[in-house]
Coordinates of C-alpha atoms in Angstrom, one line a residue:
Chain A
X164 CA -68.5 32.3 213.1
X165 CA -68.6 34.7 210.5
X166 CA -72.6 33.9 209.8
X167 CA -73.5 34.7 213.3
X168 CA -73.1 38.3 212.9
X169 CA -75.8 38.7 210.9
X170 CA -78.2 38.3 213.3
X171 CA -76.4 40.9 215.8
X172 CA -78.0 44.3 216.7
X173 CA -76.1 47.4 215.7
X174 CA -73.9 48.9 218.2
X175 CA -75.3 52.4 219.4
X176 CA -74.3 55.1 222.0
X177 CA -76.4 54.2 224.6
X178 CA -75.4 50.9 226.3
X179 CA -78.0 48.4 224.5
X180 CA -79.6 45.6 226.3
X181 CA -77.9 42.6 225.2
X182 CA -79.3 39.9 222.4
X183 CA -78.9 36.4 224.2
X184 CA -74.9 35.1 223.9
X185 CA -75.7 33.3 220.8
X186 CA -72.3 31.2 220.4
X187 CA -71.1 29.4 224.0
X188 CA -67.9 28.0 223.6
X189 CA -66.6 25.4 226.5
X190 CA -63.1 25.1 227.3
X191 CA -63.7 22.2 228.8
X192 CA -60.0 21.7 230.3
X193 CA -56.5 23.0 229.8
X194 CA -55.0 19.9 229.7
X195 CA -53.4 18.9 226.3
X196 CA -51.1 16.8 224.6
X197 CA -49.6 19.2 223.0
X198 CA -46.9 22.0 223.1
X199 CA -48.1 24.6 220.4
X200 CA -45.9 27.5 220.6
X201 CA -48.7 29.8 219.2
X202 CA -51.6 28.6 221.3
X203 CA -54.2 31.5 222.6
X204 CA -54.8 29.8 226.5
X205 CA -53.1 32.3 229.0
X206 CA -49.7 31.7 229.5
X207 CA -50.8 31.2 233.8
X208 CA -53.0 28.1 232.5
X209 CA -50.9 25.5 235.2
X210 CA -52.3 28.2 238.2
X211 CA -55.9 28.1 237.3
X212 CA -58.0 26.4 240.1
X213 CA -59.6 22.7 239.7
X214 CA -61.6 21.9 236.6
X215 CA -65.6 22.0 236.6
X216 CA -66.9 18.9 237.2
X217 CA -69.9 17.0 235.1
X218 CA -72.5 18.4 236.9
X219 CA -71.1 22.5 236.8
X220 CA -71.1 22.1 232.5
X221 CA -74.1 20.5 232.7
X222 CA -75.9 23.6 234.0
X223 CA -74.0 25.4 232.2
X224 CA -75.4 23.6 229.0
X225 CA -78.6 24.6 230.4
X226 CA -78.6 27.7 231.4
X227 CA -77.3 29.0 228.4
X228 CA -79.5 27.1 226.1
X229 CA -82.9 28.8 228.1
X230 CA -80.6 32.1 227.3
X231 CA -80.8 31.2 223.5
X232 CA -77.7 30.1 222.7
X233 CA -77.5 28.1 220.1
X234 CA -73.7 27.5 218.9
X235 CA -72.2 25.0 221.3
X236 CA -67.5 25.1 221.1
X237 CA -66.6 22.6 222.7
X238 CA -62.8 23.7 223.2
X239 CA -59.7 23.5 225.6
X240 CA -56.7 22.2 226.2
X241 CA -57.8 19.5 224.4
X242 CA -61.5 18.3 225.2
X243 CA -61.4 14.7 224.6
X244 CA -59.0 14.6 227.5
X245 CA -62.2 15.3 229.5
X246 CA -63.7 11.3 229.8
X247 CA -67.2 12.9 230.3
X248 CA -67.1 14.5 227.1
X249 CA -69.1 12.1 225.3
X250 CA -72.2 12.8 228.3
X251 CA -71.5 16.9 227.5
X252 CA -72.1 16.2 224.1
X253 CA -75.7 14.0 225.1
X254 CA -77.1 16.8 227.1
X255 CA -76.1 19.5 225.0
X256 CA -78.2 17.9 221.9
X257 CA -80.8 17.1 223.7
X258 CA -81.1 20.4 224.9
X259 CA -81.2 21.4 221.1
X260 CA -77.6 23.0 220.4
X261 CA -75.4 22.4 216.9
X262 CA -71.8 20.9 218.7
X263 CA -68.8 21.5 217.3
X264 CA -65.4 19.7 218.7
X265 CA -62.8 21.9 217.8
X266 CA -59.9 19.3 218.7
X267 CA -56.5 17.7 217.8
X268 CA -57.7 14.4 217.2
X269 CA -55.5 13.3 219.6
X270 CA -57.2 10.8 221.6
X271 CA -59.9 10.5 218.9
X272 CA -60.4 6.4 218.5
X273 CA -63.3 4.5 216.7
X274 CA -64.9 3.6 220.1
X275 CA -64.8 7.5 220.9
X276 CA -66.1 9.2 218.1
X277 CA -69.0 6.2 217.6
X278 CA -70.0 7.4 221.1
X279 CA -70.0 11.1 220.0
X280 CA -72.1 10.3 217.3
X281 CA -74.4 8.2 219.0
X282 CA -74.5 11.4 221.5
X283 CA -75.1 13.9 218.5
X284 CA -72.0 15.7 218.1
X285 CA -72.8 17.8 214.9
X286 CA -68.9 18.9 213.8
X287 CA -65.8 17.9 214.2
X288 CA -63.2 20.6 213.2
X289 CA -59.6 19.2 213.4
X290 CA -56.4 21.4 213.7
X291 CA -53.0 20.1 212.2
X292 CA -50.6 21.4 214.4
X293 CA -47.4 19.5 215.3
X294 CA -46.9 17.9 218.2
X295 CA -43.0 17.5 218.0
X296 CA -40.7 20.1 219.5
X297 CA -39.2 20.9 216.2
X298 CA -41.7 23.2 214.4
X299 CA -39.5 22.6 211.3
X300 CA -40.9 18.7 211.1
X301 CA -44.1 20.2 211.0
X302 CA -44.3 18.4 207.2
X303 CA -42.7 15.8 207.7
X304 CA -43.1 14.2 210.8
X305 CA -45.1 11.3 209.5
X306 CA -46.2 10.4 213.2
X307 CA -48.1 13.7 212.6
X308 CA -49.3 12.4 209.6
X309 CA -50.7 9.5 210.2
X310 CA -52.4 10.8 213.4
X311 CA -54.0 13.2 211.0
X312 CA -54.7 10.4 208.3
X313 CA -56.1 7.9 210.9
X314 CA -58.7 10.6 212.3
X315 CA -60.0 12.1 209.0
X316 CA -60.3 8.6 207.7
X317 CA -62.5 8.1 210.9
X318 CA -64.3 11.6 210.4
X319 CA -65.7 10.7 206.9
X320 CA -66.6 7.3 208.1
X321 CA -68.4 8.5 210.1
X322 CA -70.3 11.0 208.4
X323 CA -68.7 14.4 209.6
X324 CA -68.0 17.3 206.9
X325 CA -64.1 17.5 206.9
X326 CA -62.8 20.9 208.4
X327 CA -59.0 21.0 208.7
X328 CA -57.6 24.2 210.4
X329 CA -54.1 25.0 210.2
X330 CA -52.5 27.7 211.9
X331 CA -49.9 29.5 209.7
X332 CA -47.2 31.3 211.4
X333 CA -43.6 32.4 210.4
X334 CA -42.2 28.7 210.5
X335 CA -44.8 27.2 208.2
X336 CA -46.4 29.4 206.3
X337 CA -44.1 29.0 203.1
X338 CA -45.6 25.7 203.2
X339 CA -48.7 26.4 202.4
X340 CA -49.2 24.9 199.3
X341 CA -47.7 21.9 200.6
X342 CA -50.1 21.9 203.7
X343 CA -52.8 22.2 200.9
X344 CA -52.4 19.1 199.0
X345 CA -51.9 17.4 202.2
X346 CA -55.9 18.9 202.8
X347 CA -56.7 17.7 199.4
X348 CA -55.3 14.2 200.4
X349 CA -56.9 14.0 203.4
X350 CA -60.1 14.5 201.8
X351 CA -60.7 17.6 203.7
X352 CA -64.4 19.7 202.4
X353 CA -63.0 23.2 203.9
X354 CA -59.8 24.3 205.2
X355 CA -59.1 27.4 207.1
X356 CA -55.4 28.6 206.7
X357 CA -55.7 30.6 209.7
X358 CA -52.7 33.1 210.8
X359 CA -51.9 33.0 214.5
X360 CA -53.4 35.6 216.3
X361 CA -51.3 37.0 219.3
X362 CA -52.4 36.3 222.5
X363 CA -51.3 34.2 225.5
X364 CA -48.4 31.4 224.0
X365 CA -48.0 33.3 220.8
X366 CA -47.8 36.6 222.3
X367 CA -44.9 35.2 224.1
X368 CA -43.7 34.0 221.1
X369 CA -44.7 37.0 219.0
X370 CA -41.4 37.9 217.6
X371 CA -40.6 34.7 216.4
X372 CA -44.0 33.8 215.1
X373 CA -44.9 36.8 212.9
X374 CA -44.7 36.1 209.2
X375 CA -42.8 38.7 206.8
X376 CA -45.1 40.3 204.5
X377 CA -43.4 38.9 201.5
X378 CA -44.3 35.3 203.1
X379 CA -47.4 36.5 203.7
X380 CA -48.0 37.3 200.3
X381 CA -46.3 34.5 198.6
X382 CA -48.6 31.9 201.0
X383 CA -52.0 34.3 199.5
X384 CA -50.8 33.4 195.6
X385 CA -50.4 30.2 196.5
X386 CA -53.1 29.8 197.9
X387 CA -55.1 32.0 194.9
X388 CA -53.2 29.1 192.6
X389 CA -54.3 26.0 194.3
X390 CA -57.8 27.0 194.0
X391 CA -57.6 27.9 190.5
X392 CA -55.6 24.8 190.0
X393 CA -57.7 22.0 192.0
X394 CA -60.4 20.2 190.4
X395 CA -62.2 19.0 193.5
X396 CA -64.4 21.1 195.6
X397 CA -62.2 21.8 198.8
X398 CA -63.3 25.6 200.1
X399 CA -59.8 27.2 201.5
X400 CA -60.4 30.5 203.6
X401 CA -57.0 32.1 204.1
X402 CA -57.3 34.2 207.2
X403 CA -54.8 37.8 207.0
X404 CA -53.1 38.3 209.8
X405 CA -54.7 41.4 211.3
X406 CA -50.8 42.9 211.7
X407 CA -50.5 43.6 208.1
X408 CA -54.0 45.1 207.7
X409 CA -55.3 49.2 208.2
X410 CA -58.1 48.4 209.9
X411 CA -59.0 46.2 213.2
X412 CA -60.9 43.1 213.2
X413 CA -64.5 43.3 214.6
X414 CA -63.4 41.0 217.6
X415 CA -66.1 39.0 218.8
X416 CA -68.5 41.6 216.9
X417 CA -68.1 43.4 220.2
X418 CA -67.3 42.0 223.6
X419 CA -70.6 41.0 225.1
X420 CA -72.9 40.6 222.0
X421 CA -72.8 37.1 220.7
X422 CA -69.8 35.3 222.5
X423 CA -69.4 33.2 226.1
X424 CA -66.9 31.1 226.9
X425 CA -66.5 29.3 230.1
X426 CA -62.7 28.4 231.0
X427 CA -61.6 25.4 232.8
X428 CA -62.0 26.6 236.2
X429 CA -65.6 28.1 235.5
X430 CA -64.5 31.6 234.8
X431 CA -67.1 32.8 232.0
X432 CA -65.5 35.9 230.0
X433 CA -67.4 37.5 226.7
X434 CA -63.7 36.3 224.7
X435 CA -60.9 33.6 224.9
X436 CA -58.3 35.9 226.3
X437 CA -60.7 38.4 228.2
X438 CA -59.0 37.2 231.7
X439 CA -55.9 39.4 231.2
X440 CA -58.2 42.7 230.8
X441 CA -57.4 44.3 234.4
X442 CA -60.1 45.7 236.4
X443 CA -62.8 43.9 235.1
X444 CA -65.2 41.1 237.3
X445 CA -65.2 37.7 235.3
X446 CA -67.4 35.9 237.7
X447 CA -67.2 32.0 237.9
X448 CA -70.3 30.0 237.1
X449 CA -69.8 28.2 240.6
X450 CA -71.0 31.0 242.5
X451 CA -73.3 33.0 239.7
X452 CA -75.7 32.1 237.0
X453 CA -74.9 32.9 233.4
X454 CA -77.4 35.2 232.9
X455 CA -76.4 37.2 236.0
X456 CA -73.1 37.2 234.5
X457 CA -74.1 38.0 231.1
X458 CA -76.4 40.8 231.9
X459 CA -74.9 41.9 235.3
X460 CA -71.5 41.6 235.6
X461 CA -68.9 44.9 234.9
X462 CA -66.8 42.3 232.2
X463 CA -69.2 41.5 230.3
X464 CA -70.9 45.1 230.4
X465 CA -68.0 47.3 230.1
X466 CA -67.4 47.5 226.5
X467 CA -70.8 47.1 225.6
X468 CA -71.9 49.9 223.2
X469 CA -69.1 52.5 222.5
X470 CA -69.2 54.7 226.2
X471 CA -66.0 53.4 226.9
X472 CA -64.2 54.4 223.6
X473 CA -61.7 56.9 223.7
X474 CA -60.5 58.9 220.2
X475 CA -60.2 58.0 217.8
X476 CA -62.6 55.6 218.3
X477 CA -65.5 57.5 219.7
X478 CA -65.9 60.1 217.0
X479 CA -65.2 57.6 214.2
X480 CA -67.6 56.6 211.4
X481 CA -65.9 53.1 211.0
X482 CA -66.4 52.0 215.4
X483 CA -70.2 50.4 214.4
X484 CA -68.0 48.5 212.4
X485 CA -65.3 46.9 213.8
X486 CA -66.2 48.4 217.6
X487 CA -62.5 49.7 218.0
X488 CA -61.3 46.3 216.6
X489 CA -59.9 44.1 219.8
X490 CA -59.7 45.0 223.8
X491 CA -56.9 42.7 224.5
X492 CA -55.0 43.6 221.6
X493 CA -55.4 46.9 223.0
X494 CA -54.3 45.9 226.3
X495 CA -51.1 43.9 225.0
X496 CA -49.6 46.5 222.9
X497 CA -50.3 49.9 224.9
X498 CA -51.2 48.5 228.3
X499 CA -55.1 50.5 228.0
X500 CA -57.6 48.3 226.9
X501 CA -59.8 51.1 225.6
X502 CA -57.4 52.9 223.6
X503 CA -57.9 52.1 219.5
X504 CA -56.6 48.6 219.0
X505 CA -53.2 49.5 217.4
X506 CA -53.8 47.6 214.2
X507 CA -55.8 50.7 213.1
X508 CA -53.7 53.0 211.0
X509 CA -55.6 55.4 212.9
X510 CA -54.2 54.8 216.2
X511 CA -51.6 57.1 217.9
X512 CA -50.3 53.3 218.9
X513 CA -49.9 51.9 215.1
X514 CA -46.2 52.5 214.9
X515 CA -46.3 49.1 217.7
X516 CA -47.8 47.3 214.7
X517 CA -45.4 48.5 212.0
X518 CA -42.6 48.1 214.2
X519 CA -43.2 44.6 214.7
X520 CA -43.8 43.8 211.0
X521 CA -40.6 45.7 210.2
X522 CA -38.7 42.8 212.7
X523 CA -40.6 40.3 211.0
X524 CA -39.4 41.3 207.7
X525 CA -35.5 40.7 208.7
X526 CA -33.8 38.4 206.4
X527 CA -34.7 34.9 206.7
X528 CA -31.7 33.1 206.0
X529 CA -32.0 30.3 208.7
X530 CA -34.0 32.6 210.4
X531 CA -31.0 33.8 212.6
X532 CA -30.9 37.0 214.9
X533 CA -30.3 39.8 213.4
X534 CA -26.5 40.7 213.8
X535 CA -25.4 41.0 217.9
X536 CA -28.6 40.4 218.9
X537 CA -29.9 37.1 220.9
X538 CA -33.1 35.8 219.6
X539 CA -35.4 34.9 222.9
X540 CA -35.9 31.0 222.3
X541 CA -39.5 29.7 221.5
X542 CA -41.4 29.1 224.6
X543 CA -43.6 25.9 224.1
X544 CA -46.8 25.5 226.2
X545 CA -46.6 23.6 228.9
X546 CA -47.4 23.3 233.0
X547 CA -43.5 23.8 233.5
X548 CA -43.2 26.8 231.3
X549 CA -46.3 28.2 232.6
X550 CA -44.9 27.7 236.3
X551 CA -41.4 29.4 234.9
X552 CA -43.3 32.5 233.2
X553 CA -45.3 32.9 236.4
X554 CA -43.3 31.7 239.1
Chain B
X290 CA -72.3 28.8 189.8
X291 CA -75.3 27.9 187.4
X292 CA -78.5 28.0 187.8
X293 CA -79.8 24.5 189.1
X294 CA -83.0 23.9 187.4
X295 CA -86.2 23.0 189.1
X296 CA -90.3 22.7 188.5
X297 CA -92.9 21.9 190.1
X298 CA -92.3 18.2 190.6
X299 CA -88.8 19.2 192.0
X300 CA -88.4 17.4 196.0
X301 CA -86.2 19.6 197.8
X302 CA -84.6 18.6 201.2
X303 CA -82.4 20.4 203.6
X304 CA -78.7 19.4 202.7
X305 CA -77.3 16.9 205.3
X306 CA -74.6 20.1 206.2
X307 CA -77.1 21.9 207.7
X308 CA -80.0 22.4 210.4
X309 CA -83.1 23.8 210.2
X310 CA -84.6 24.8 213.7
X311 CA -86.4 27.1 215.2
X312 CA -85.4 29.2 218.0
X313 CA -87.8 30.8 220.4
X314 CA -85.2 33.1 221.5
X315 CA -85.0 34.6 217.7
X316 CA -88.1 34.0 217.2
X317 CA -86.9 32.6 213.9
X318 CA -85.8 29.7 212.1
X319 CA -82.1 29.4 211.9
X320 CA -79.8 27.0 209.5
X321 CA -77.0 25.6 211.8
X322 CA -74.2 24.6 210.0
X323 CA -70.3 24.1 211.4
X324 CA -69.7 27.4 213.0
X325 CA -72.1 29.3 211.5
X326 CA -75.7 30.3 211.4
X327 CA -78.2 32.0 209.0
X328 CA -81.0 33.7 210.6
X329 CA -84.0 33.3 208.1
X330 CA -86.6 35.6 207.7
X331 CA -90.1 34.3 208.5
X332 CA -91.4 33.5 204.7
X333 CA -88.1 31.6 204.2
X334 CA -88.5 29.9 207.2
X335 CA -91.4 28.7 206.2
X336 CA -90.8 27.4 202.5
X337 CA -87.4 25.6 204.0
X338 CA -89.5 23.7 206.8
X339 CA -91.7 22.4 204.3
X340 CA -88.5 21.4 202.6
X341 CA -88.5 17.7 203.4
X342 CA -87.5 15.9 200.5
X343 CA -90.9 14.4 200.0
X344 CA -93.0 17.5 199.6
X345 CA -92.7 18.6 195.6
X346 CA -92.3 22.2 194.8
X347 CA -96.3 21.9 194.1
X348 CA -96.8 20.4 196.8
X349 CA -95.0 23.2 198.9
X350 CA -96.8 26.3 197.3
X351 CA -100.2 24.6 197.9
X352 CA -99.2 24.1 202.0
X353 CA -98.6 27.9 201.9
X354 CA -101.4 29.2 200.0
X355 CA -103.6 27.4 202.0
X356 CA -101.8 27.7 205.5
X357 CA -101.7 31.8 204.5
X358 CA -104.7 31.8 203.0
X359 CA -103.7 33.5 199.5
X360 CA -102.5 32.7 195.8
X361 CA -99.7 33.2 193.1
X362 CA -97.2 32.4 195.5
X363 CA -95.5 29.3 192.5
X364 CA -93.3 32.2 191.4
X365 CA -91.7 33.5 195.1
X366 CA -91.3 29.4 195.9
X367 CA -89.6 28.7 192.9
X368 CA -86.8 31.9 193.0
X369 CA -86.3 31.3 196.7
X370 CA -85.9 27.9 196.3
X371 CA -83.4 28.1 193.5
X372 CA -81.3 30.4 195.6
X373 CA -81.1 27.8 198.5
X374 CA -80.2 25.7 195.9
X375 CA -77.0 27.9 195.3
X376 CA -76.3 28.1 198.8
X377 CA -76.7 24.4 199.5
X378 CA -79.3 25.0 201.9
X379 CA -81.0 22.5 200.2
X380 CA -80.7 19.8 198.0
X381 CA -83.4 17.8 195.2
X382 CA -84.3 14.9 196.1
X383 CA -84.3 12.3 193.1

């Protein structure tokens, strides 16, 4: 969504009236097939209250759209378990947004995505993550594979650009070059070799997720050699996991400037993991418009401009930048979500970050514990686990 | 990447991985493309809707002059034209 910024105002010290929330993003339901270990839903997903229902998205749809959004997600869980997605999709083109699926192609048949054509579903980006409880068959699982195959086949047929995302994490990530020519075999036009961020399952998971920086930098040269290598146009972006950087990302160009996304259960929050910032109103579209919430509501406003930011934020050249990089981030790793996001070499917090690479960097032979200590298992996502972590 | 070249009789046409459309709430022309959008400013907005791969380049500068009421805009037409070329915003048209 990197091209959306552009079009952003400037952050300044006075709260600024809000632009309209250009990019909407549906999670239309947290129900999913799969079991990713480093997926960013909150851990409490099996709690959250019944799921919208046709009508609730479809004012949604509009009510953002009068707004001026214009970037339609349509997320989850995984959305084609919602049977109405295909009348989502209808509405939201007629009412004039670009739709992309971001989905698992599970549950992605020929009658399903002719319908979604027909409907005007502009994008289809697929992830390739492995269904299978054993993250080391992530390669080779050829029921994986074929899954894959079978959907981009049907993606080029009909007509969609090819965008495969793959989330890298310490278990795969010396694959990468690997994962690449699978791209290249798969036809894919762009491929985004994204590192888990840590938030909800992977935060959970954090310590067995978080690459070393020599994989890290072995998975960057190869990926610097497959495109010097491969003939046919296939754009790669390799996102850096933000641990290993000095400076924070500009999350969501600042919470409540561009970005709404409306969870299962109708709660609308200005980022995917906002829910978890405490003492904040998230109202649910049930009971509130959107633009009530957008302009209105105390968590969308809150860290709007820079009145909230504490040093070294607030007397920092860099904060129209990156805004203090990101509030949950924040949150996680010093339990104030308005301190400096601890990536920042700048923050009093950074030695969280280092500390955490430093773990990472243990020896990886078989990737045991280190010596005496009891590695915490991985914790997949699903309702039983979520019950367990929450019970 | 090299220059693509084009003339007069060159037909561009939006390229099939994007959308031109204009938003009232920019009030501006955007190209939607997967995740992403460019937020054109108002004389590119103008060239790229006139950019339907049967207009020629000619034909394109001559809508403009007229619709602005001016001249000599060939040149501008041409270098903006060539650099959506580059980024694919558009494509010629045989």
């Amino acid at each position: 969504m990197s091209g959306v910024a552009q079009s952003a105002a400037p952050a300044t010290s006075a709260r600024p009236r809000p632009g309209p929330p250009l990019w909407l993003l549906l999670e239309l339901t947290y129900r999913c097939p799969l079991h990713c270990v480093f997926c960013y839903n909150p851990t409490d997903f099996a709690r959250t209250g019944p799921e919208l229902d046709t009508d609730d998205w479809l004012r949604v749809l509009a009510e953002a759209r009068a707004m001026g959004a214009v970037q339609l997600g349509l997320s989850g869980g995984e959305p084609l378990a919602r049977d109405d997605l295909e009348v989502i999709v209808a509405e939201a083109h007629r009412l004039g947004f670009y739709i992309n699926l971001i989905t698992s192609g599970v549950g992605l048949n020929e009658t399903r995505i002719a319908a979604l054509k027909a409907a005007g579903l502009d994008h289809i980006q697929l992830s390739f993550q492995d269904s299978s409880q054993k993250m080391n068959d992530f390669l080779s699982s050829t029921r994986t594979y074929e899954l894959k195959s079978k959907v981009a086949a049907l993606i080029k047929k009909y007509d969609y650009p090819m965008v495969l995302n793959v989330v890298l994490h310490r278990l795969n990530i010396d694959h990468v070059e690997e994962i690449l020519h699978m791209a290249d075999g798969l036809g894919a036009e762009y491929v985004e070799l994204a590192n888990t961020q840590y938030y909800g399952w992977a935060w959970e998971n954090r310590d067995r997720l978080l690459p070393s920086r020599d994989q890290v930098e072995r998975a960057e040269a190869a990926t610097r050699r497959f495109r010097e290598r491969n003939g046919r146009p296939m754009q790669i972006f390799f996102v850096v996991p933000d641990y290993f950087e000095r400076r924070p990302k500009p999350c969501m160009n600042g919470l409540g400037s561009i970005f709404l996304t409306v969870t299962p259960d109708g709660t609308a929050l200005p980022c995917h993991a906002a829910r978890m910032l405490p003492g904040l109103e998230f109202p649910n579209v049930r009971a509130a418009s959107l633009a009530e919430i957008w302009f209105e509501s105390s968590g969308f406003n809150h860290f709007r401009g820079d009145a909230w930011m504490k040093e070294p934020c607030r007397s920092c050249p860099e904060k129209v930048k990156d805004f203090g990089g990101c509030r949950c981030q924040a949150y996680l790793m010093t339990g104030d979500a308005a301190n400096a996001d601890p990536v920042c070499d700048l923050s009093p917090h950074h030695h969280l970050v280092t500390e955490a690479v430093a773990l990472a960097n243990r020896p990886q032979t078989g990737d045991a514990a280190p010596a005496g200590a009891v590695e915490k298992p991985l914790i997949f996502r699903s309702p039983q686990n979520s019950n367990a972590l929450h019970s | 990447m090299s220059d693509i070249p084009i003339d007069a009789a060159s037909r561009p046409a939006i390229d099939r991985r994007f959308r031109l459309q204009w938003e009232p709430a920019q009030n501006a022309h955007v190209l939607l493309y997967p995740e992403g959008m460019v937020k054109l400013n108002g004389s590119a907005g103008e060239i790229l809707k006139r950019c339907d791969g049967t207009a020629t380049i000619a034909d394109i500068t001559r809508d403009l002059e007229q619709t602005f009421a001016t001249t000599g805009l060939g040149a501008d037409v041409v270098a903006f034209v060539t650099l959506a070329l580059q980024k694919r915003w558009v494509a010629l048209r045989p």
